[in-house]
């Protein structure tokens, strides 16, 4: 079978010179050689553009003003210089559905590293544990975990104008009200909702849940005395605590917060065994190129080593992370998801 395409000039014998009329002189063959080389070069796959070659979108699944928003803006501002190239990043706030709306947006985004999520325990653990229909994802398996940004204590706060000065006073008021009092959260099925429900469960103090959109809205509701108390990230309400508008009664961790050394833990204040904290992490859509995931991890860790970034996070109530890897971040998310599933089971806070 001939390997010469149909319509090509046939060579009549070994060493025979092709007819001039067919246009196959030496110059023509030389030209064909150049054309073949050009075609061979053109057939090679184009080199991938250096990452990043355009702006990165950092999705924050809460309204502006809270702790997660702060972390997202700090990362968006600082990862660019460490990535090099066209290292710009912009924050987009996409609140809703207990922060699952923004998470789902990122989960379904193109896996190229240009759409990232900075989420909290509410987003990446509580929502999928408490609202599996609204947040149908596993944080460790359905995203590419990038880095842990920091961990945060939560605080039990009341309006300063309420006159409540201790956890026992609050518990007594709630028991007397028999469910008439309300507590605020930054969204249905979020970590602040779960933390308050766990407090009511362990203290035997009934209260009604009143959800708001984001930490700044929670603080506003407290100051207006629309609700009796809230448990939220200290980083989201630290300004109002320091201004004296809110009274911090206790922290939710096993040790006292170094920023508020005189404030007891909830366990110290009478709710024995209470322990819960929240955190912030960055994830990307599942399936982004490994080298892009590594670059993002390095950039986040480098940003978290900057003294100004660490100080800003620390003074707002977040303990900055140090050197999380892609593997350790995946393990952390898996463990936290399992932990919050147990808390959801205890409180019965599963929302179908």
Short mmCIF file of C-alpha atoms in Angstrom, two decimals:
data_model
loop_
_atom_site.label_atom_id
_atom_site.label_comp_id
_atom_site.label_asym_id
_atom_site.label_seq_id
_atom_site.Cartn_x
_atom_site.Cartn_y
_atom_site.Cartn_z
CA UNK A 1 0.00 0.00 0.00
CA UNK A 2 1.45 3.35 -1.01
CA UNK A 3 2.28 5.85 1.75
CA UNK A 4 2.13 8.73 -0.71
CA UNK A 5 -1.11 10.68 -0.47
CA UNK A 6 -3.48 10.55 -3.40
CA UNK A 7 -2.72 13.22 -5.94
CA UNK A 8 1.00 13.47 -5.02
CA UNK A 9 3.59 13.14 -7.82
CA UNK A 10 4.84 9.56 -8.26
CA UNK A 11 8.59 9.04 -8.60
CA UNK A 12 9.13 6.78 -11.64
CA UNK A 13 12.32 5.12 -10.49
CA UNK A 14 15.01 5.07 -7.87
CA UNK A 15 17.05 8.24 -8.18
CA UNK A 16 14.76 9.68 -10.85
CA UNK A 17 14.30 13.42 -10.91
CA UNK A 18 10.69 14.61 -10.58
CA UNK A 19 9.32 16.52 -13.55
CA UNK A 20 9.86 20.27 -13.38
CA UNK A 21 6.23 20.87 -14.33
CA UNK A 22 5.18 19.20 -11.10
CA UNK A 23 7.08 21.84 -9.17
CA UNK A 24 9.33 19.39 -7.32
CA UNK A 25 12.72 20.97 -7.90
CA UNK A 26 15.38 21.26 -5.23
CA UNK A 27 14.06 24.57 -4.07
CA UNK A 28 10.58 23.11 -3.77
CA UNK A 29 11.89 20.24 -1.65
CA UNK A 30 13.76 22.69 0.53
CA UNK A 31 10.56 24.64 0.94
CA UNK A 32 8.71 21.47 1.90
CA UNK A 33 11.36 20.77 4.51
CA UNK A 34 10.82 24.17 6.08
CA UNK A 35 7.07 23.76 5.97
CA UNK A 36 7.32 20.35 7.66
CA UNK A 37 9.47 21.78 10.41
CA UNK A 38 7.02 24.59 10.93
CA UNK A 39 4.14 22.12 11.07
CA UNK A 40 6.01 19.96 13.56
CA UNK A 41 6.60 22.95 15.79
CA UNK A 42 2.99 24.00 15.47
CA UNK A 43 1.82 20.55 16.50
CA UNK A 44 3.50 20.80 19.90
CA UNK A 45 1.18 21.73 22.77
CA UNK A 46 1.35 25.36 23.79
CA UNK A 47 3.30 26.02 26.97
CA UNK A 48 0.97 26.66 29.90
CA UNK A 49 0.85 30.26 30.99
CA UNK A 50 2.65 31.05 34.22
CA UNK A 51 0.32 31.15 37.24
CA UNK A 52 -1.15 33.63 37.87
CA UNK A 53 -1.58 35.51 34.62
CA UNK A 54 -4.78 37.30 35.69
CA UNK A 55 -6.64 38.32 38.82
CA UNK A 56 -7.63 35.71 41.39
CA UNK A 57 -11.10 35.82 42.93
CA UNK A 58 -11.21 35.16 46.69
CA UNK A 59 -14.74 34.24 47.74
CA UNK A 60 -15.78 35.07 51.31
CA UNK A 61 -19.13 33.40 52.10
CA UNK A 62 -20.17 36.05 54.64
CA UNK A 63 -21.15 39.71 54.57
CA UNK A 64 -18.32 42.24 54.96
CA UNK A 65 -17.09 43.07 58.43
CA UNK A 66 -16.65 39.72 60.18
CA UNK A 67 -13.61 37.65 61.10
CA UNK A 68 -13.65 35.53 57.95
CA UNK A 69 -13.97 38.65 55.82
CA UNK A 70 -10.92 40.12 57.55
CA UNK A 71 -8.89 36.96 56.93
CA UNK A 72 -10.02 36.86 53.30
CA UNK A 73 -9.04 40.46 52.68
CA UNK A 74 -5.65 40.03 54.34
CA UNK A 75 -4.92 36.99 52.18
CA UNK A 76 -6.19 38.66 49.01
CA UNK A 77 -3.94 41.63 49.72
CA UNK A 78 -0.79 39.68 50.52
CA UNK A 79 -0.70 36.44 48.50
CA UNK A 80 -0.30 38.33 45.22
CA UNK A 81 3.26 39.58 45.85
CA UNK A 82 4.32 36.08 46.93
CA UNK A 83 2.83 34.45 43.83
CA UNK A 84 4.58 36.79 41.42
CA UNK A 85 3.34 37.19 37.88
CA UNK A 86 0.06 39.05 37.68
CA UNK A 87 -0.51 38.35 41.36
CA UNK A 88 -3.67 40.33 41.99
CA UNK A 89 -6.50 39.01 44.13
CA UNK A 90 -9.88 40.55 44.81
CA UNK A 91 -12.49 39.64 47.44
CA UNK A 92 -16.08 38.83 46.53
CA UNK A 93 -18.58 38.47 49.38
CA UNK A 94 -21.20 35.78 48.68
CA UNK A 95 -23.21 35.27 51.89
CA UNK A 96 -26.22 33.03 52.23
CA UNK A 97 -27.42 29.55 53.24
CA UNK A 98 -25.30 29.48 56.38
CA UNK A 99 -22.25 30.34 54.21
CA UNK A 100 -22.85 27.29 51.98
CA UNK A 101 -23.79 29.51 49.02
CA UNK A 102 -20.25 30.81 48.58
CA UNK A 103 -18.77 27.37 49.18
CA UNK A 104 -20.95 25.81 46.50
CA UNK A 105 -19.99 28.59 44.09
CA UNK A 106 -16.32 27.74 44.54
CA UNK A 107 -16.89 23.98 44.49
CA UNK A 108 -18.49 24.30 41.05
CA UNK A 109 -15.93 26.77 39.70
CA UNK A 110 -13.35 25.91 37.05
CA UNK A 111 -10.44 24.11 38.75
CA UNK A 112 -7.70 26.43 37.58
CA UNK A 113 -6.70 28.18 40.81
CA UNK A 114 -8.35 31.49 39.94
CA UNK A 115 -11.36 31.00 42.22
CA UNK A 116 -10.60 30.42 45.91
CA UNK A 117 -12.67 30.18 49.08
CA UNK A 118 -11.69 31.59 52.45
CA UNK A 119 -14.15 29.88 54.75
CA UNK A 120 -14.65 29.26 58.45
CA UNK A 121 -15.68 26.26 60.51
CA UNK A 122 -19.25 27.32 59.71
CA UNK A 123 -18.59 26.94 56.00
CA UNK A 124 -16.36 23.90 55.88
CA UNK A 125 -17.56 21.79 58.81
CA UNK A 126 -20.80 22.91 60.45
CA UNK A 127 -22.84 23.60 57.31
CA UNK A 128 -22.17 20.22 55.67
CA UNK A 129 -22.71 18.46 59.01
CA UNK A 130 -25.94 20.27 59.92
CA UNK A 131 -27.37 21.02 56.47
CA UNK A 132 -26.24 18.25 54.11
CA UNK A 133 -28.92 19.12 51.55
CA UNK A 134 -27.88 22.78 51.43
CA UNK A 135 -24.16 22.07 51.77
CA UNK A 136 -23.73 18.70 50.01
CA UNK A 137 -19.97 18.49 50.29
CA UNK A 138 -17.15 16.99 52.30
CA UNK A 139 -14.55 19.72 52.96
CA UNK A 140 -11.58 17.37 52.70
CA UNK A 141 -12.73 15.44 49.63
CA UNK A 142 -14.78 17.82 47.48
CA UNK A 143 -12.28 20.70 47.48
CA UNK A 144 -8.53 21.08 47.17
CA UNK A 145 -7.44 22.12 50.68
CA UNK A 146 -4.81 24.86 50.42
CA UNK A 147 -3.89 26.13 53.90
CA UNK A 148 -5.14 26.79 57.41
CA UNK A 149 -5.08 30.54 58.05
CA UNK A 150 -5.74 30.58 61.79
CA UNK A 151 -7.82 29.43 64.72
CA UNK A 152 -10.11 31.62 66.80
CA UNK A 153 -11.68 31.48 70.21
CA UNK A 154 -15.36 32.23 70.41
CA UNK A 155 -16.88 34.45 73.04
CA UNK A 156 -20.18 34.47 74.92
CA UNK A 157 -21.32 38.09 74.85
CA UNK A 158 -24.29 40.13 76.06
CA UNK A 159 -25.25 43.79 75.57
CA UNK A 160 -23.41 45.92 78.12
CA UNK A 161 -26.69 47.74 78.71
CA UNK A 162 -28.32 44.49 79.87
CA UNK A 163 -26.45 44.63 83.16
CA UNK A 164 -25.57 40.91 82.98
CA UNK A 165 -22.04 40.45 84.28
CA UNK A 166 -21.53 36.68 84.60
CA UNK A 167 -22.47 33.37 83.02
CA UNK A 168 -24.53 32.28 86.07
CA UNK A 169 -26.55 35.51 85.80
CA UNK A 170 -27.24 34.83 82.13
CA UNK A 171 -28.21 31.20 82.78
CA UNK A 172 -30.59 32.29 85.55
CA UNK A 173 -32.26 34.82 83.23
CA UNK A 174 -32.66 32.25 80.44
CA UNK A 175 -34.15 29.67 82.79
CA UNK A 176 -36.56 32.23 84.18
CA UNK A 177 -37.62 33.27 80.67
CA UNK A 178 -38.24 29.63 79.73
CA UNK A 179 -37.44 30.14 76.06
CA UNK A 180 -38.64 33.73 75.69
CA UNK A 181 -35.09 35.06 75.32
CA UNK A 182 -33.31 34.97 71.99
CA UNK A 183 -29.74 34.46 70.85
CA UNK A 184 -28.21 35.75 67.64
CA UNK A 185 -26.06 33.87 65.16
CA UNK A 186 -24.36 34.75 61.91
CA UNK A 187 -26.55 32.29 60.02
CA UNK A 188 -28.69 29.17 60.29
CA UNK A 189 -26.52 26.09 60.71
CA UNK A 190 -23.31 28.06 61.22
CA UNK A 191 -20.75 27.68 63.98
CA UNK A 192 -22.20 30.52 66.07
CA UNK A 193 -25.63 28.86 65.87
CA UNK A 194 -24.16 25.51 66.86
CA UNK A 195 -22.05 27.00 69.68
CA UNK A 196 -25.07 28.73 71.22
CA UNK A 197 -27.27 25.64 70.85
CA UNK A 198 -24.58 23.58 72.59
CA UNK A 199 -24.40 26.16 75.40
CA UNK A 200 -28.17 26.03 75.92
CA UNK A 201 -28.07 22.25 75.86
CA UNK A 202 -25.24 21.91 78.39
CA UNK A 203 -26.46 24.73 80.69
CA UNK A 204 -30.09 23.61 80.61
CA UNK A 205 -31.04 27.16 79.65
CA UNK A 206 -33.62 27.44 76.81
CA UNK A 207 -33.51 30.28 74.26
CA UNK A 208 -34.78 31.01 70.75
CA UNK A 209 -32.45 31.18 67.78
CA UNK A 210 -32.57 34.39 65.71
CA UNK A 211 -30.24 34.26 62.67
CA UNK A 212 -28.55 37.29 61.12
CA UNK A 213 -26.23 37.71 58.14
CA UNK A 214 -22.65 37.96 59.38
CA UNK A 215 -20.78 38.91 62.53
CA UNK A 216 -21.29 42.65 62.14
CA UNK A 217 -25.07 42.12 62.07
CA UNK A 218 -24.86 40.00 65.22
CA UNK A 219 -23.03 42.78 67.07
CA UNK A 220 -25.59 45.33 65.91
CA UNK A 221 -28.49 43.15 67.08
CA UNK A 222 -26.88 42.74 70.49
CA UNK A 223 -26.23 46.45 70.92
CA UNK A 224 -29.86 47.19 70.02
CA UNK A 225 -30.87 44.48 72.54
CA UNK A 226 -32.89 42.62 69.94
CA UNK A 227 -31.42 39.46 71.49
CA UNK A 228 -30.14 38.47 74.93
CA UNK A 229 -26.81 36.88 74.01
CA UNK A 230 -24.64 35.42 71.28
CA UNK A 231 -21.63 33.18 70.94
CA UNK A 232 -19.49 34.30 68.04
CA UNK A 233 -15.90 34.57 66.94
CA UNK A 234 -14.13 37.09 69.14
CA UNK A 235 -12.47 38.37 65.98
CA UNK A 236 -15.91 39.42 64.68
CA UNK A 237 -16.92 41.35 67.82
CA UNK A 238 -13.63 42.42 69.35
CA UNK A 239 -14.17 46.10 68.49
CA UNK A 240 -17.52 46.27 70.26
CA UNK A 241 -16.07 44.42 73.27
CA UNK A 242 -13.19 46.86 73.58
CA UNK A 243 -15.50 49.84 73.06
CA UNK A 244 -17.61 48.65 75.98
CA UNK A 245 -20.78 48.11 73.94
CA UNK A 246 -20.69 44.35 74.56
CA UNK A 247 -19.70 42.42 77.68
CA UNK A 248 -17.57 39.32 77.15
CA UNK A 249 -18.71 36.82 79.79
CA UNK A 250 -16.61 33.79 78.79
CA UNK A 251 -14.58 32.17 76.03
CA UNK A 252 -15.33 28.76 74.53
CA UNK A 253 -11.83 27.27 74.53
CA UNK A 254 -10.18 25.23 77.29
CA UNK A 255 -7.71 28.03 78.04
CA UNK A 256 -8.26 31.75 78.48
CA UNK A 257 -7.74 34.12 75.58
CA UNK A 258 -4.43 36.01 76.01
CA UNK A 259 -6.14 39.17 74.76
CA UNK A 260 -8.69 38.90 77.61
CA UNK A 261 -6.84 37.13 80.44
CA UNK A 262 -9.41 38.09 83.09
CA UNK A 263 -12.31 36.49 81.20
CA UNK A 264 -13.00 32.87 82.26
CA UNK A 265 -13.62 29.91 80.01
CA UNK A 266 -17.18 28.61 79.88
CA UNK A 267 -16.04 25.51 81.71
CA UNK A 268 -14.57 27.67 84.48
CA UNK A 269 -17.77 29.72 84.57
CA UNK A 270 -19.94 26.72 85.36
CA UNK A 271 -20.68 24.98 82.05
CA UNK A 272 -18.34 22.08 82.73
CA UNK A 273 -16.74 20.40 79.73
CA UNK A 274 -17.75 23.05 77.20
CA UNK A 275 -15.11 23.37 74.48
CA UNK A 276 -15.46 24.69 70.96
CA UNK A 277 -13.36 26.87 68.70
CA UNK A 278 -13.50 28.01 65.12
CA UNK A 279 -10.95 28.58 62.41
CA UNK A 280 -10.37 29.92 58.93
CA UNK A 281 -8.95 28.04 55.95
CA UNK A 282 -8.44 28.47 52.23
CA UNK A 283 -9.63 25.87 49.74
CA UNK A 284 -9.92 25.70 45.96
CA UNK A 285 -12.10 23.65 43.61
CA UNK A 286 -11.24 19.97 43.47
CA UNK A 287 -8.79 19.09 40.71
CA UNK A 288 -6.69 22.23 40.38
CA UNK A 289 -3.16 21.52 39.04
CA UNK A 290 -0.85 20.28 41.83
CA UNK A 291 1.76 22.92 41.07
CA UNK A 292 -0.87 25.65 41.41
CA UNK A 293 -2.03 24.25 44.75
CA UNK A 294 1.58 24.19 45.97
CA UNK A 295 2.14 27.77 44.82
CA UNK A 296 -0.98 28.96 46.64
CA UNK A 297 0.03 27.10 49.81
CA UNK A 298 3.48 28.70 49.74
CA UNK A 299 1.96 32.15 49.18
CA UNK A 300 -0.48 31.84 52.09
CA UNK A 301 2.24 30.59 54.44
CA UNK A 302 4.56 33.39 53.36
CA UNK A 303 1.81 35.97 53.96
CA UNK A 304 1.17 34.50 57.41
CA UNK A 305 4.83 35.03 58.31
CA UNK A 306 4.60 38.78 57.71
CA UNK A 307 4.67 40.56 61.09
CA UNK A 308 1.94 43.02 60.08
CA UNK A 309 -0.41 40.22 59.00
CA UNK A 310 0.23 38.19 62.16
CA UNK A 311 -0.34 41.22 64.36
CA UNK A 312 -3.57 42.15 62.58
CA UNK A 313 -4.95 38.64 62.99
CA UNK A 314 -3.75 38.29 66.58
CA UNK A 315 -5.20 41.56 67.80
CA UNK A 316 -8.55 40.64 66.26
CA UNK A 317 -8.67 37.34 68.13
CA UNK A 318 -7.24 34.91 65.58
CA UNK A 319 -4.14 32.83 66.26
CA UNK A 320 -2.29 32.76 62.91
CA UNK A 321 -1.29 29.39 61.52
CA UNK A 322 2.33 28.47 60.88
CA UNK A 323 3.38 26.31 57.97
CA UNK A 324 0.36 24.15 57.18
CA UNK A 325 0.91 21.88 54.18
CA UNK A 326 -1.58 20.65 51.61
CA UNK A 327 -1.64 17.27 53.37
CA UNK A 328 -1.95 18.65 56.90
CA UNK A 329 -4.74 21.00 55.79
CA UNK A 330 -6.67 18.10 54.30
CA UNK A 331 -6.25 16.12 57.52
CA UNK A 332 -7.30 19.11 59.64
CA UNK A 333 -10.49 19.61 57.62
CA UNK A 334 -11.35 15.91 57.82
CA UNK A 335 -10.89 15.87 61.61
CA UNK A 336 -12.87 19.06 62.15
CA UNK A 337 -15.72 17.82 59.98
CA UNK A 338 -15.92 14.65 62.08
CA UNK A 339 -15.81 16.68 65.31
CA UNK A 340 -18.64 18.99 64.31
CA UNK A 341 -20.72 16.05 63.11
CA UNK A 342 -20.60 14.75 66.70
CA UNK A 343 -21.62 18.16 68.09
CA UNK A 344 -24.51 18.33 65.62
CA UNK A 345 -25.64 14.90 66.77
CA UNK A 346 -25.52 15.99 70.43
CA UNK A 347 -27.53 19.17 69.89
CA UNK A 348 -29.92 17.69 67.34
CA UNK A 349 -29.20 20.66 65.09
CA UNK A 350 -29.52 18.81 61.81
CA UNK A 351 -31.55 20.86 59.34
CA UNK A 352 -33.11 18.90 56.45
#
